[in-house]
Amino acid sequence: MLEGIKKDFPVLNQIVNDEPLVYLDNAATTQKPLKVLAAIKDYYENDNANVHRGVHTLAERATEKYEAAREKVRQFINAKSTKEVLFTRGTTTSINWVAQFAGQILKTGDEIVISIMEHHSNIVPWQEVAKKTGVILKFVYLKDGQLDMDDLRKKITNQTKFVSIAHVSNVLGTINPVEEITKIAHEHGAYMVVDGAQSTPHMAIDLQKMDVDFFAFSGHKMMGPTGIGVLYGKEELLNQFEPVEFGGEMIDFVYESHSTWTELPWKFEAGTPNIAGAIALGAAIDYIQELGIDQIHQHEIELIDYLMPKLQEIEGLKIYGPKDNVKRGGLIAFNIEGLHPHDVATALDMEGVAVRAGHHCAQPLLNYLETPATARASFYLYNTKADCDKLVEALKKTKEFFNLD
C-alpha cells in the first residue's frame, strides 16, 4: 500500500550531487506531501484571518478549520476531550510548559526522574526547574541499549513528583515501555510525562490506554509544517496549573489590578496561534490515517529488518541501540571505525544519501556511550528497500574512498 507514494512528495523527486535523492533524516524532520502543502496554500489564499476573534466569514471559516484540526489530533492520540489538546510551537515548547507547570508545585526535597537517553529538550527544562526549586534531578541508565528497568524502579521513590521519558530514543531508536513506567510512576504518586516526538509519527498512540499525564509531539516530524506542536494534558491537571504565557486570547477578563483566564484549551494559548500550521497538521493526520498508522509502523519494521543484516556485514561498522529490532523504532545510529561521522555523512551526501551526523541533541547519552558523535539513518513511510540498498552501497563506497577496505 505504501509503494509508489514518493510521487506525493515533490522534494523527494530531485537530483542531489548527480544522484537521485535518498532522504534518510526523518528523525530530524519529515518531508511534506502535496496534501499538506495544499492545505497551507488554501488557508492563505482563501481563509486567512485570525481565529476566535472576528464574526466575519473568513474569521469564522479559519476558526472552524483550526478547531477541526484540534479534533483530528484528539482522535489521532485518543484524548478524551479537545480541552486536553493544546497547540504549541513543538515538542520543545510543550515540555518547557510542563516543566514550568511543575515549578508551580515542586518544593525542596522533591525529585524529578528522567533517563540518560533523553533529547536535550527533555533534560534542560528539568535542570532549570531543579535549579530554581531545589529539587533533585535523577537519571535512569541503560542496559543493552534499553532502559534499565531495575534502575528505574530504584530511582522512582515516594519523593518523585515528575517522571519524564522519551517514548522512542532519537539516537538509539529504543521503544520504551511507557505504560509500565507510567504504572510505576503513579504507584509512587508521580506525574508521567512522555516525549512522543519520535513515536507519534510512526506508531499508534492511545493515551487512554497509556494513562500518561502529559504527552508532547511535533507536527514537522509527521509531515506537518514546522512551528506547530501539541501538548496533551489530562483535563483535571490542566485546570490545576496556571498559564505560563500571557496575552490576548487566553483571558476571560482583564482588570486594572488582575486578570482572569478563559477555559481550556485556550487558557494556555496566548496570542495569535500558528493557524496555518494547525490546519496543515490536520491535513498530515488525514494523510496518515488514509495510509494507516499500523501499516506505516509495519513498513518501517520491514525496512529495519531488511537493512540491519546488510549493515552488520560491513566490517568496522558499529551499530548502537537494542539488538532486538522489535524493540527499535525506524532509525539506526552507527559509526565506522577510523572515520568521523561528519566525514561519513558528507561522503554519503555526495552519493545523494541524506543522513544526520553529530550528537543529535543528546550529549549526555553520547557521553554515556563514550562517543562524541554518530551518523544516523532514520526512515519514514516513503522510504523503500531500494533506499536501504543505496545506503549500503554508499557506505561501502565511503570506506573505499577513505582506503578502509
mmCIF file of C-alpha atoms in Angstrom:
data_model
loop_
_atom_site.group_PDB
_atom_site.id
_atom_site.type_symbol
_atom_site.label_atom_id
_atom_site.label_comp_id
_atom_site.label_asym_id
_atom_site.label_seq_id
_atom_site.Cartn_x
_atom_site.Cartn_y
_atom_site.Cartn_z
ATOM 1 C CA MET A 1 0.000 0.000 0.000
ATOM 2 C CA LEU A 2 2.957 2.342 0.662
ATOM 3 C CA GLU A 3 4.652 1.618 -2.653
ATOM 4 C CA GLY A 4 4.816 4.482 -5.096
ATOM 5 C CA ILE A 5 3.899 7.256 -2.674
ATOM 6 C CA LYS A 6 7.127 9.185 -3.248
ATOM 7 C CA LYS A 7 5.271 10.962 -6.040
ATOM 8 C CA ASP A 8 3.226 12.705 -3.329
ATOM 9 C CA PHE A 9 6.398 14.395 -2.028
ATOM 10 C CA PRO A 10 7.824 16.915 -4.528
ATOM 11 C CA VAL A 11 11.082 17.408 -2.616
ATOM 12 C CA LEU A 12 11.963 13.715 -2.958
ATOM 13 C CA ASN A 13 11.832 13.832 -6.741
ATOM 14 C CA GLN A 14 15.114 15.654 -7.257
ATOM 15 C CA ILE A 15 18.756 15.026 -8.082
ATOM 16 C CA VAL A 16 21.394 15.785 -5.429
ATOM 17 C CA ASN A 17 25.061 15.652 -6.448
ATOM 18 C CA ASP A 18 24.096 13.906 -9.697
ATOM 19 C CA GLU A 19 22.230 11.180 -7.791
ATOM 20 C CA PRO A 20 18.515 10.670 -7.032
ATOM 21 C CA LEU A 21 17.846 11.926 -3.513
ATOM 22 C CA VAL A 22 17.556 9.280 -0.803
ATOM 23 C CA TYR A 23 16.285 11.124 2.267
ATOM 24 C CA LEU A 24 17.146 9.274 5.494
ATOM 25 C CA ASP A 25 16.996 12.090 8.046
ATOM 26 C CA ASN A 26 13.385 11.668 9.089
ATOM 27 C CA ALA A 27 14.092 11.723 12.821
ATOM 28 C CA ALA A 28 15.190 15.350 12.325
ATOM 29 C CA THR A 29 12.238 16.333 10.148
ATOM 30 C CA THR A 30 9.983 14.748 7.554
ATOM 31 C CA GLN A 31 9.067 15.820 4.044
ATOM 32 C CA LYS A 32 5.626 17.204 3.224
ATOM 33 C CA PRO A 33 3.078 15.600 0.884
ATOM 34 C CA LEU A 34 1.117 17.607 -1.661
ATOM 35 C CA LYS A 35 -1.956 17.359 0.568
ATOM 36 C CA VAL A 36 -0.220 19.258 3.366
ATOM 37 C CA LEU A 37 1.269 21.847 1.023
ATOM 38 C CA ALA A 38 -2.188 22.371 -0.483
ATOM 39 C CA ALA A 39 -3.731 22.911 2.961
ATOM 40 C CA ILE A 40 -1.246 25.695 3.718
ATOM 41 C CA LYS A 41 -1.809 27.302 0.328
ATOM 42 C CA ASP A 42 -5.588 27.038 0.621
ATOM 43 C CA TYR A 43 -5.644 28.711 4.029
ATOM 44 C CA TYR A 44 -3.582 31.690 2.909
ATOM 45 C CA GLU A 45 -5.393 32.022 -0.409
ATOM 46 C CA ASN A 46 -8.945 31.651 0.883
ATOM 47 C CA ASP A 47 -9.320 31.784 4.672
ATOM 48 C CA ASN A 48 -6.514 33.975 6.031
ATOM 49 C CA ALA A 49 -7.975 35.577 9.164
ATOM 50 C CA ASN A 50 -7.434 35.438 12.899
ATOM 51 C CA VAL A 51 -9.280 32.821 14.943
ATOM 52 C CA HIS A 52 -11.733 33.232 17.836
ATOM 53 C CA ARG A 53 -11.866 36.997 17.350
ATOM 54 C CA GLY A 54 -13.977 38.016 14.363
ATOM 55 C CA VAL A 55 -17.558 37.394 13.297
ATOM 56 C CA HIS A 56 -16.910 37.904 9.607
ATOM 57 C CA THR A 57 -16.959 34.948 7.226
ATOM 58 C CA LEU A 58 -13.194 34.496 6.829
ATOM 59 C CA ALA A 59 -12.637 34.566 10.590
ATOM 60 C CA GLU A 60 -15.360 32.008 11.155
ATOM 61 C CA ARG A 61 -14.017 29.724 8.407
ATOM 62 C CA ALA A 62 -10.486 29.965 9.806
ATOM 63 C CA THR A 63 -11.713 29.235 13.330
ATOM 64 C CA GLU A 64 -13.744 26.254 12.147
ATOM 65 C CA LYS A 65 -10.750 24.727 10.339
ATOM 66 C CA TYR A 66 -8.396 25.456 13.239
ATOM 67 C CA GLU A 67 -10.659 23.757 15.764
ATOM 68 C CA ALA A 68 -11.364 20.901 13.335
ATOM 69 C CA ALA A 69 -7.611 20.258 13.335
ATOM 70 C CA ARG A 70 -7.661 20.071 17.129
ATOM 71 C CA GLU A 71 -10.393 17.428 16.925
ATOM 72 C CA LYS A 72 -8.311 15.454 14.404
ATOM 73 C CA VAL A 73 -5.409 15.494 16.863
ATOM 74 C CA ARG A 74 -7.711 14.391 19.683
ATOM 75 C CA GLN A 75 -8.901 11.398 17.700
ATOM 76 C CA PHE A 76 -5.389 10.548 16.485
ATOM 77 C CA ILE A 77 -3.965 10.279 20.016
ATOM 78 C CA ASN A 78 -7.253 9.205 21.661
ATOM 79 C CA ALA A 79 -7.553 12.055 24.130
ATOM 80 C CA LYS A 80 -10.862 12.282 25.998
ATOM 81 C CA SER A 81 -11.592 15.867 25.010
ATOM 82 C CA THR A 82 -10.259 18.685 22.843
ATOM 83 C CA LYS A 83 -9.845 20.560 26.144
ATOM 84 C CA GLU A 84 -6.811 18.306 26.648
ATOM 85 C CA VAL A 85 -5.180 19.223 23.311
ATOM 86 C CA LEU A 86 -3.038 22.370 23.434
ATOM 87 C CA PHE A 87 -1.369 23.726 20.307
ATOM 88 C CA THR A 88 2.259 24.755 20.905
ATOM 89 C CA ARG A 89 5.311 25.553 18.786
ATOM 90 C CA GLY A 90 6.583 21.972 19.046
ATOM 91 C CA THR A 91 7.794 19.288 21.443
ATOM 92 C CA THR A 92 10.392 21.605 22.972
ATOM 93 C CA THR A 93 7.777 24.208 23.875
ATOM 94 C CA SER A 94 5.414 21.528 25.157
ATOM 95 C CA ILE A 95 7.970 20.056 27.563
ATOM 96 C CA ASN A 96 9.046 23.523 28.679
ATOM 97 C CA TRP A 97 5.420 24.266 29.548
ATOM 98 C CA VAL A 98 5.151 21.097 31.638
ATOM 99 C CA ALA A 99 8.418 21.880 33.402
ATOM 100 C CA GLN A 100 7.066 25.346 34.221
ATOM 101 C CA PHE A 101 3.837 23.766 35.469
ATOM 102 C CA ALA A 102 5.998 21.563 37.684
ATOM 103 C CA GLY A 103 7.789 24.617 39.016
ATOM 104 C CA GLN A 104 4.462 25.851 40.387
ATOM 105 C CA ILE A 105 4.150 22.918 42.804
ATOM 106 C CA LEU A 106 7.655 21.490 43.404
ATOM 107 C CA LYS A 107 9.494 22.124 46.654
ATOM 108 C CA THR A 108 12.920 21.354 48.097
ATOM 109 C CA GLY A 109 13.380 17.609 48.615
ATOM 110 C CA ASP A 110 11.097 16.602 45.751
ATOM 111 C CA GLU A 111 12.533 14.557 42.882
ATOM 112 C CA ILE A 112 12.310 14.506 39.085
ATOM 113 C CA VAL A 113 13.311 11.339 37.208
ATOM 114 C CA ILE A 114 14.415 11.326 33.563
ATOM 115 C CA SER A 115 16.647 8.995 31.532
ATOM 116 C CA ILE A 116 20.137 9.314 30.099
ATOM 117 C CA MET A 117 18.742 8.777 26.576
ATOM 118 C CA GLU A 118 16.682 11.979 26.569
ATOM 119 C CA HIS A 119 16.871 14.713 23.943
ATOM 120 C CA HIS A 120 18.171 17.995 25.373
ATOM 121 C CA SER A 121 14.596 19.297 25.220
ATOM 122 C CA ASN A 122 13.668 16.765 27.898
ATOM 123 C CA ILE A 123 16.731 17.479 30.040
ATOM 124 C CA VAL A 124 17.466 21.204 30.095
ATOM 125 C CA PRO A 125 13.951 22.372 31.132
ATOM 126 C CA TRP A 126 14.096 19.999 34.108
ATOM 127 C CA GLN A 127 17.611 21.146 35.020
ATOM 128 C CA GLU A 128 16.361 24.731 35.085
ATOM 129 C CA VAL A 129 13.371 23.833 37.252
ATOM 130 C CA ALA A 130 15.658 21.910 39.608
ATOM 131 C CA LYS A 131 17.938 24.943 39.949
ATOM 132 C CA LYS A 132 15.033 27.238 40.767
ATOM 133 C CA THR A 133 13.160 24.928 43.143
ATOM 134 C CA GLY A 134 15.941 22.954 44.816
ATOM 135 C CA VAL A 135 14.563 19.583 43.721
ATOM 136 C CA ILE A 136 16.739 16.583 42.893
ATOM 137 C CA LEU A 137 17.101 15.511 39.251
ATOM 138 C CA LYS A 138 17.813 11.787 38.810
ATOM 139 C CA PHE A 139 18.881 9.917 35.661
ATOM 140 C CA VAL A 140 17.940 6.342 34.771
ATOM 141 C CA TYR A 141 20.703 4.487 32.913
ATOM 142 C CA LEU A 142 20.769 1.754 30.276
ATOM 143 C CA LYS A 143 21.294 -1.954 29.847
ATOM 144 C CA ASP A 144 21.921 -3.379 26.358
ATOM 145 C CA GLY A 145 20.663 -0.237 24.659
ATOM 146 C CA GLN A 146 17.420 -0.170 26.639
ATOM 147 C CA LEU A 147 16.268 1.465 29.839
ATOM 148 C CA ASP A 148 17.460 -0.466 32.872
ATOM 149 C CA MET A 149 14.080 -1.063 34.474
ATOM 150 C CA ASP A 150 15.667 -2.186 37.758
ATOM 151 C CA ASP A 151 17.488 1.140 37.907
ATOM 152 C CA LEU A 152 14.245 2.956 37.090
ATOM 153 C CA ARG A 153 12.426 1.229 39.937
ATOM 154 C CA LYS A 154 15.201 2.265 42.334
ATOM 155 C CA LYS A 155 15.225 5.871 41.130
ATOM 156 C CA ILE A 156 11.452 6.433 41.395
ATOM 157 C CA THR A 157 10.543 6.929 45.066
ATOM 158 C CA ASN A 158 7.726 8.456 47.076
ATOM 159 C CA GLN A 159 9.602 11.773 46.773
ATOM 160 C CA THR A 160 9.371 11.634 42.969
ATOM 161 C CA LYS A 161 6.861 14.142 41.625
ATOM 162 C CA PHE A 162 7.527 14.006 37.862
ATOM 163 C CA VAL A 163 8.888 11.263 35.588
ATOM 164 C CA SER A 164 9.689 12.379 32.024
ATOM 165 C CA ILE A 165 10.772 9.802 29.446
ATOM 166 C CA ALA A 166 11.082 9.620 25.657
ATOM 167 C CA HIS A 167 8.704 7.124 24.083
ATOM 168 C CA VAL A 168 11.348 6.421 21.415
ATOM 169 C CA SER A 169 15.005 7.460 21.646
ATOM 170 C CA ASN A 170 16.088 9.750 18.808
ATOM 171 C CA VAL A 171 19.567 8.148 18.869
ATOM 172 C CA LEU A 172 19.164 4.503 19.842
ATOM 173 C CA GLY A 173 15.688 4.002 18.423
ATOM 174 C CA THR A 174 14.736 2.263 21.668
ATOM 175 C CA ILE A 175 10.980 1.938 22.182
ATOM 176 C CA ASN A 176 10.457 2.460 25.890
ATOM 177 C CA PRO A 177 7.689 0.651 27.828
ATOM 178 C CA VAL A 178 5.813 3.818 28.754
ATOM 179 C CA GLU A 179 2.719 2.014 30.027
ATOM 180 C CA GLU A 180 4.798 0.060 32.529
ATOM 181 C CA ILE A 181 6.771 3.168 33.517
ATOM 182 C CA THR A 182 3.537 5.125 33.957
ATOM 183 C CA LYS A 183 2.176 2.491 36.345
ATOM 184 C CA ILE A 184 5.370 2.656 38.408
ATOM 185 C CA ALA A 185 5.252 6.468 38.481
ATOM 186 C CA HIS A 186 1.600 6.517 39.521
ATOM 187 C CA GLU A 187 2.205 3.933 42.259
ATOM 188 C CA HIS A 188 4.535 6.495 43.841
ATOM 189 C CA GLY A 189 2.186 9.432 43.256
ATOM 190 C CA ALA A 190 4.265 10.966 40.448
ATOM 191 C CA TYR A 191 3.052 12.563 37.234
ATOM 192 C CA MET A 192 4.139 10.873 33.991
ATOM 193 C CA VAL A 193 5.388 12.992 31.070
ATOM 194 C CA VAL A 194 6.188 11.425 27.681
ATOM 195 C CA ASP A 195 8.228 12.923 24.854
ATOM 196 C CA GLY A 196 6.364 11.491 21.877
ATOM 197 C CA ALA A 197 8.301 13.298 19.144
ATOM 198 C CA GLN A 198 9.784 10.090 17.725
ATOM 199 C CA SER A 199 6.784 7.813 18.293
ATOM 200 C CA THR A 200 3.661 9.724 17.269
ATOM 201 C CA PRO A 201 4.502 9.793 13.523
ATOM 202 C CA HIS A 202 5.353 6.099 13.433
ATOM 203 C CA MET A 203 3.022 4.059 15.637
ATOM 204 C CA ALA A 204 -0.482 4.121 17.069
ATOM 205 C CA ILE A 205 -0.823 6.315 20.158
ATOM 206 C CA ASP A 206 -3.637 5.579 22.609
ATOM 207 C CA LEU A 207 -3.351 7.980 25.520
ATOM 208 C CA GLN A 208 -6.319 6.466 27.327
ATOM 209 C CA LYS A 209 -4.558 3.115 27.375
ATOM 210 C CA MET A 210 -1.165 4.611 28.207
ATOM 211 C CA ASP A 211 -2.695 6.716 31.019
ATOM 212 C CA VAL A 212 0.140 9.267 30.862
ATOM 213 C CA ASP A 213 -0.459 12.683 32.395
ATOM 214 C CA PHE A 214 1.289 14.735 29.713
ATOM 215 C CA PHE A 215 2.339 13.859 26.156
ATOM 216 C CA ALA A 216 4.264 16.084 23.725
ATOM 217 C CA PHE A 217 4.943 15.883 19.992
ATOM 218 C CA SER A 218 5.764 17.993 16.925
ATOM 219 C CA GLY A 219 3.996 18.414 13.601
ATOM 220 C CA HIS A 220 7.094 18.626 11.426
ATOM 221 C CA LYS A 221 8.176 15.083 12.321
ATOM 222 C CA MET A 222 4.875 13.719 10.970
ATOM 223 C CA MET A 223 4.731 15.563 7.621
ATOM 224 C CA GLY A 224 3.203 18.717 9.091
ATOM 225 C CA PRO A 225 4.886 22.124 8.946
ATOM 226 C CA THR A 226 7.469 23.481 11.356
ATOM 227 C CA GLY A 227 6.384 25.663 14.252
ATOM 228 C CA ILE A 228 3.359 23.601 15.292
ATOM 229 C CA GLY A 229 3.205 21.011 18.038
ATOM 230 C CA VAL A 230 0.900 19.565 20.646
ATOM 231 C CA LEU A 231 0.845 19.223 24.390
ATOM 232 C CA TYR A 232 -1.705 16.761 25.735
ATOM 233 C CA GLY A 233 -2.553 17.063 29.403
ATOM 234 C CA LYS A 234 -5.272 15.433 31.465
ATOM 235 C CA GLU A 235 -8.076 17.943 31.888
ATOM 236 C CA GLU A 236 -8.087 17.820 35.676
ATOM 237 C CA LEU A 237 -4.357 18.594 35.749
ATOM 238 C CA LEU A 238 -4.509 21.426 33.229
ATOM 239 C CA ASN A 239 -7.214 23.025 35.349
ATOM 240 C CA GLN A 240 -4.861 22.975 38.348
ATOM 241 C CA PHE A 241 -1.939 24.774 36.687
ATOM 242 C CA GLU A 242 -1.532 28.431 35.825
ATOM 243 C CA PRO A 243 -0.670 29.536 32.265
ATOM 244 C CA VAL A 244 2.992 30.216 31.505
ATOM 245 C CA GLU A 245 2.417 32.631 28.603
ATOM 246 C CA PHE A 246 0.104 35.619 28.751
ATOM 247 C CA GLY A 247 -1.654 37.967 26.347
ATOM 248 C CA GLY A 248 -4.607 38.014 24.019
ATOM 249 C CA GLU A 249 -6.975 35.084 23.505
ATOM 250 C CA MET A 250 -6.218 33.300 26.804
ATOM 251 C CA ILE A 251 -8.023 35.781 29.056
ATOM 252 C CA ASP A 252 -11.565 35.879 30.363
ATOM 253 C CA PHE A 253 -11.405 39.446 31.641
ATOM 254 C CA VAL A 254 -8.618 41.961 32.258
ATOM 255 C CA TYR A 255 -8.990 44.403 35.143
ATOM 256 C CA GLU A 256 -6.518 47.104 36.116
ATOM 257 C CA SER A 257 -5.418 45.049 39.110
ATOM 258 C CA HIS A 258 -5.509 41.499 37.770
ATOM 259 C CA SER A 259 -6.782 39.191 35.041
ATOM 260 C CA THR A 260 -8.798 36.002 34.860
ATOM 261 C CA TRP A 261 -8.292 33.183 32.387
ATOM 262 C CA THR A 262 -10.620 31.662 29.835
ATOM 263 C CA GLU A 263 -11.473 27.951 29.734
ATOM 264 C CA LEU A 264 -9.438 25.060 28.345
ATOM 265 C CA PRO A 265 -7.740 24.658 25.960
ATOM 266 C CA TRP A 266 -7.458 28.361 25.100
ATOM 267 C CA LYS A 267 -6.341 29.216 28.637
ATOM 268 C CA PHE A 268 -2.794 28.265 27.624
ATOM 269 C CA GLU A 269 -2.761 29.566 24.034
ATOM 270 C CA ALA A 270 -1.762 33.224 24.296
ATOM 271 C CA GLY A 271 -1.596 35.372 21.168
ATOM 272 C CA THR A 272 -2.301 34.618 17.529
ATOM 273 C CA PRO A 273 -1.526 30.915 17.029
ATOM 274 C CA ASN A 274 0.077 29.176 14.065
ATOM 275 C CA ILE A 275 -3.267 28.799 12.327
ATOM 276 C CA ALA A 276 -1.924 27.538 9.005
ATOM 277 C CA GLY A 277 0.359 25.145 10.883
ATOM 278 C CA ALA A 278 -2.501 23.626 12.859
ATOM 279 C CA ILE A 279 -4.674 23.229 9.761
ATOM 280 C CA ALA A 280 -1.776 21.636 7.867
ATOM 281 C CA LEU A 281 -1.088 19.302 10.800
ATOM 282 C CA GLY A 282 -4.701 18.209 10.469
ATOM 283 C CA ALA A 283 -4.062 17.510 6.779
ATOM 284 C CA ALA A 284 -0.969 15.473 7.701
ATOM 285 C CA ILE A 285 -3.065 13.410 10.114
ATOM 286 C CA ASP A 286 -5.616 12.841 7.340
ATOM 287 C CA TYR A 287 -2.805 11.585 5.097
ATOM 288 C CA ILE A 288 -1.501 9.242 7.799
ATOM 289 C CA GLN A 289 -4.999 7.926 8.512
ATOM 290 C CA GLU A 290 -5.611 7.233 4.825
ATOM 291 C CA LEU A 291 -2.469 5.081 4.685
ATOM 292 C CA GLY A 292 -2.971 3.552 8.138
ATOM 293 C CA ILE A 293 -0.641 4.142 11.086
ATOM 294 C CA ASP A 294 -0.265 0.393 11.695
ATOM 295 C CA GLN A 295 0.741 -0.109 8.055
ATOM 296 C CA ILE A 296 3.316 2.678 8.405
ATOM 297 C CA HIS A 297 4.757 1.072 11.537
ATOM 298 C CA GLN A 298 4.913 -2.355 9.892
ATOM 299 C CA HIS A 299 6.577 -0.846 6.816
ATOM 300 C CA GLU A 300 9.326 0.645 8.975
ATOM 301 C CA ILE A 301 9.837 -2.646 10.823
ATOM 302 C CA GLU A 302 10.292 -4.399 7.480
ATOM 303 C CA LEU A 303 12.839 -1.793 6.355
ATOM 304 C CA ILE A 304 14.894 -2.161 9.549
ATOM 305 C CA ASP A 305 14.730 -5.974 9.348
ATOM 306 C CA TYR A 306 15.919 -5.749 5.734
ATOM 307 C CA LEU A 307 18.697 -3.241 6.365
ATOM 308 C CA MET A 308 20.193 -4.414 9.654
ATOM 309 C CA PRO A 309 21.866 -7.628 8.388
ATOM 310 C CA LYS A 310 23.356 -5.715 5.453
ATOM 311 C CA LEU A 311 24.870 -3.126 7.781
ATOM 312 C CA GLN A 312 26.189 -5.824 10.105
ATOM 313 C CA GLU A 313 28.134 -7.290 7.174
ATOM 314 C CA ILE A 314 30.130 -4.056 6.745
ATOM 315 C CA GLU A 315 33.428 -4.518 8.552
ATOM 316 C CA GLY A 316 34.203 -1.814 11.099
ATOM 317 C CA LEU A 317 30.624 -0.519 11.279
ATOM 318 C CA LYS A 318 29.264 -0.288 14.834
ATOM 319 C CA ILE A 319 25.511 -0.071 15.460
ATOM 320 C CA TYR A 320 24.086 1.500 18.618
ATOM 321 C CA GLY A 321 20.831 0.571 20.330
ATOM 322 C CA PRO A 322 18.805 -2.570 21.062
ATOM 323 C CA LYS A 323 19.903 -5.796 19.413
ATOM 324 C CA ASP A 324 16.261 -6.864 19.103
ATOM 325 C CA ASN A 325 14.681 -4.988 16.183
ATOM 326 C CA VAL A 326 11.226 -5.415 17.730
ATOM 327 C CA LYS A 327 12.335 -3.013 20.474
ATOM 328 C CA ARG A 328 13.663 -0.469 17.975
ATOM 329 C CA GLY A 329 11.904 2.267 16.011
ATOM 330 C CA GLY A 330 12.755 3.143 12.422
ATOM 331 C CA LEU A 331 16.225 4.564 12.936
ATOM 332 C CA ILE A 332 19.791 3.297 13.204
ATOM 333 C CA ALA A 333 22.746 5.190 14.684
ATOM 334 C CA PHE A 334 26.162 3.932 13.638
ATOM 335 C CA ASN A 335 29.852 4.712 13.307
ATOM 336 C CA ILE A 336 32.567 3.425 11.002
ATOM 337 C CA GLU A 337 35.838 2.690 12.750
ATOM 338 C CA GLY A 338 38.513 5.176 11.718
ATOM 339 C CA LEU A 339 36.091 7.778 10.335
ATOM 340 C CA HIS A 340 34.416 10.778 11.920
ATOM 341 C CA PRO A 341 30.633 10.592 11.413
ATOM 342 C CA HIS A 342 30.667 14.039 9.779
ATOM 343 C CA ASP A 343 33.008 12.659 7.119
ATOM 344 C CA VAL A 344 30.704 9.669 6.682
ATOM 345 C CA ALA A 345 27.651 11.916 6.284
ATOM 346 C CA THR A 346 29.466 14.176 3.817
ATOM 347 C CA ALA A 347 30.574 11.205 1.728
ATOM 348 C CA LEU A 348 27.041 9.780 1.750
ATOM 349 C CA ASP A 349 25.671 13.147 0.658
ATOM 350 C CA MET A 350 27.939 13.026 -2.388
ATOM 351 C CA GLU A 351 26.057 9.828 -3.283
ATOM 352 C CA GLY A 352 22.689 11.548 -2.810
ATOM 353 C CA VAL A 353 22.027 9.956 0.591
ATOM 354 C CA ALA A 354 20.968 12.360 3.360
ATOM 355 C CA VAL A 355 21.697 11.236 6.940
ATOM 356 C CA ARG A 356 22.325 13.078 10.193
ATOM 357 C CA ALA A 357 25.706 13.215 11.908
ATOM 358 C CA GLY A 358 26.523 14.695 15.297
ATOM 359 C CA HIS A 359 25.404 14.331 18.900
ATOM 360 C CA HIS A 360 21.719 14.528 17.901
ATOM 361 C CA CYS A 361 20.937 16.936 20.767
ATOM 362 C CA ALA A 362 21.619 14.073 23.186
ATOM 363 C CA GLN A 363 25.084 14.806 24.581
ATOM 364 C CA PRO A 364 24.588 13.030 27.939
ATOM 365 C CA LEU A 365 23.706 9.838 26.054
ATOM 366 C CA LEU A 366 26.675 10.143 23.689
ATOM 367 C CA ASN A 367 28.969 10.729 26.681
ATOM 368 C CA TYR A 368 27.480 7.645 28.327
ATOM 369 C CA LEU A 369 28.148 5.663 25.126
ATOM 370 C CA GLU A 370 31.706 7.055 25.103
ATOM 371 C CA THR A 371 31.484 8.504 21.614
ATOM 372 C CA PRO A 372 31.309 12.210 20.691
ATOM 373 C CA ALA A 373 29.007 11.670 17.712
ATOM 374 C CA THR A 374 27.354 9.125 15.422
ATOM 375 C CA ALA A 375 25.833 9.002 11.982
ATOM 376 C CA ARG A 376 22.115 8.222 11.921
ATOM 377 C CA ALA A 377 19.811 6.891 9.222
ATOM 378 C CA SER A 378 16.125 7.321 10.007
ATOM 379 C CA PHE A 379 13.183 6.110 7.958
ATOM 380 C CA TYR A 380 9.594 7.007 7.213
ATOM 381 C CA LEU A 381 6.671 5.826 5.142
ATOM 382 C CA TYR A 382 8.109 6.991 1.789
ATOM 383 C CA ASN A 383 11.402 5.115 2.166
ATOM 384 C CA THR A 384 11.950 1.828 0.350
ATOM 385 C CA LYS A 385 14.221 -1.200 0.320
ATOM 386 C CA ALA A 386 15.923 0.422 -2.669
ATOM 387 C CA ASP A 387 16.794 3.334 -0.361
ATOM 388 C CA CYS A 388 18.324 0.831 2.069
ATOM 389 C CA ASP A 389 20.366 -0.716 -0.738
ATOM 390 C CA LYS A 390 21.578 2.720 -1.795
ATOM 391 C CA LEU A 391 22.691 3.482 1.774
ATOM 392 C CA VAL A 392 24.666 0.235 1.990
ATOM 393 C CA GLU A 393 26.238 0.822 -1.418
ATOM 394 C CA ALA A 394 27.186 4.388 -0.450
ATOM 395 C CA LEU A 395 28.704 3.226 2.851
ATOM 396 C CA LYS A 396 30.870 0.712 1.014
ATOM 397 C CA LYS A 397 31.990 3.423 -1.415
ATOM 398 C CA THR A 398 32.797 5.642 1.561
ATOM 399 C CA LYS A 399 35.083 3.008 3.033
ATOM 400 C CA GLU A 400 36.794 2.580 -0.328
ATOM 401 C CA PHE A 401 37.234 6.349 -0.717
ATOM 402 C CA PHE A 402 38.967 6.573 2.654
ATOM 403 C CA ASN A 403 41.048 3.434 1.917
ATOM 404 C CA LEU A 404 39.495 1.451 4.752
ATOM 405 C CA ASP A 405 38.961 -1.731 2.718
#
